C-alpha positions as a Markdown table, in Angstrom:
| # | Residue | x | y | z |
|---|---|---|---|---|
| 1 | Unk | -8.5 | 24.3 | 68.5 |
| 2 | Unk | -11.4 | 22.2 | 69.5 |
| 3 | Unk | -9.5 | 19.1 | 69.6 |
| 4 | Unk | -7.2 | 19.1 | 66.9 |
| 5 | Unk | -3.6 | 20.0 | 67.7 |
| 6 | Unk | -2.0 | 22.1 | 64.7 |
| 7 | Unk | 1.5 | 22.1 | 63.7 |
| 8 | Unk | 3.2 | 25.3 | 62.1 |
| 9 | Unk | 6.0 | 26.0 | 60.2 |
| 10 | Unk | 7.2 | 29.2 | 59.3 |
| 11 | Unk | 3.8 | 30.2 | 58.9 |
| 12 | Unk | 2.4 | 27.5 | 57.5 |
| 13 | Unk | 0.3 | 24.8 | 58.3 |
| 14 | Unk | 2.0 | 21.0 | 58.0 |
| 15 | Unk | 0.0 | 19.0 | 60.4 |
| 16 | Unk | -3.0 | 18.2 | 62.5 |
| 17 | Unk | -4.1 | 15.9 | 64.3 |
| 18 | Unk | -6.9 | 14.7 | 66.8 |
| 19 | Unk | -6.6 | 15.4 | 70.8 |
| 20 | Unk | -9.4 | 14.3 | 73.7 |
| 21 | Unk | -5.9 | 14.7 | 76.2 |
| 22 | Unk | -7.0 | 16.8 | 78.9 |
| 23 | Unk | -4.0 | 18.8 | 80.7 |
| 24 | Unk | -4.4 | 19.5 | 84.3 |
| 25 | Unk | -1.7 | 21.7 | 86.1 |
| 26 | Unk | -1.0 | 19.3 | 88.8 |
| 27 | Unk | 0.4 | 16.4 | 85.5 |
| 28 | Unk | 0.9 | 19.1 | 83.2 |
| 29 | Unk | 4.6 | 18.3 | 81.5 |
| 30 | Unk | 6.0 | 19.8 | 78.5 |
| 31 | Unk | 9.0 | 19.1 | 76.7 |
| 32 | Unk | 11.3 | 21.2 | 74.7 |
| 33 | Unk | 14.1 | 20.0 | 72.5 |
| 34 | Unk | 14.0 | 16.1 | 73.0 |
| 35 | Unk | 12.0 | 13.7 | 71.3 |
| 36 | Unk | 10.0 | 12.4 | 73.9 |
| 37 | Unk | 10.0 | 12.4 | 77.5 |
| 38 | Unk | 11.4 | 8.7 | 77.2 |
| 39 | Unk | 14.1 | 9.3 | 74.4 |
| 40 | Unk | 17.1 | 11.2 | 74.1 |
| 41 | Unk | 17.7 | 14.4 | 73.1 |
| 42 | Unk | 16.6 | 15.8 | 69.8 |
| 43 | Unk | 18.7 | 16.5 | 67.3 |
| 44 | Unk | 17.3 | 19.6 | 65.3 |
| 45 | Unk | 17.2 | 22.8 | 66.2 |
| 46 | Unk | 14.1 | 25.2 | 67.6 |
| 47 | Unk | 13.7 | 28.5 | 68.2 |
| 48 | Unk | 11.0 | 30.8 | 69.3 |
| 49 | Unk | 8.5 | 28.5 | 70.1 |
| 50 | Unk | 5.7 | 29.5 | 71.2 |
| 51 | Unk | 2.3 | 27.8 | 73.1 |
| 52 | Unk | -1.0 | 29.6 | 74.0 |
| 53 | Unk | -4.2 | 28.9 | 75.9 |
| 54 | Unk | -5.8 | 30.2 | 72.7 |
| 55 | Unk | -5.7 | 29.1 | 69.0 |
| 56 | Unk | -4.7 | 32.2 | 66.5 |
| 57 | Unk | -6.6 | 32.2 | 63.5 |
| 58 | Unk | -4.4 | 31.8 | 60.2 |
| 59 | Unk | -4.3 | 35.4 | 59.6 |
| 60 | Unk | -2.7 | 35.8 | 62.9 |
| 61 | Unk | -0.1 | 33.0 | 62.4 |
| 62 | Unk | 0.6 | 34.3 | 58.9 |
| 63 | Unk | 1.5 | 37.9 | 60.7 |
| 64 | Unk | 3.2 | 36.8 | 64.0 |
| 65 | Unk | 5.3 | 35.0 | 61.3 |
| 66 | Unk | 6.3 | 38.3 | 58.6 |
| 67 | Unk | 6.5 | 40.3 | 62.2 |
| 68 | Unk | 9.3 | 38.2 | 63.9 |
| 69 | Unk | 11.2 | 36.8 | 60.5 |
| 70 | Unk | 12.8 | 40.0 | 60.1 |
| 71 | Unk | 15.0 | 38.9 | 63.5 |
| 72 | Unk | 16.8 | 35.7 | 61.5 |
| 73 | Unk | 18.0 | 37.7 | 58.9 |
């Protein structure tokens, strides 16, 4: 969101932080469940994770969040 990458956790914000990185598709690399694309594999656990080419407001966090929880129970 304007050059700060947000961090959510079930529905709540725990981190930002400052990005000028500008992702091309032709070096575009993403990595899911290790700790970096030179370590080994991470140790926690993930699940529904989700990126967008568009920031959701708070609101919209806050409800994707009460929408989906209902599936862990």
């Amino acid at each position: 969101r304007s050059g700060v990458i947000e961090l959510w956790f079930n529905g709540t914000l725990i981190a930002t932080g400052s990005s000028s990185a500008s992702v091309t598709l032709a070096n575009a690399e993403l990595f899911i469940g290790v700790a970096s694309a030179l370590a080994g594999a991470f140790s926690g656990a993930i699940a529904m994770f989700r990126a967008s080419a568009y920031a959701p407001t708070a609101t919209q966090i806050a409800q994707m969040y009460r929408d989906e929880r209902p599936m862990f129970n």
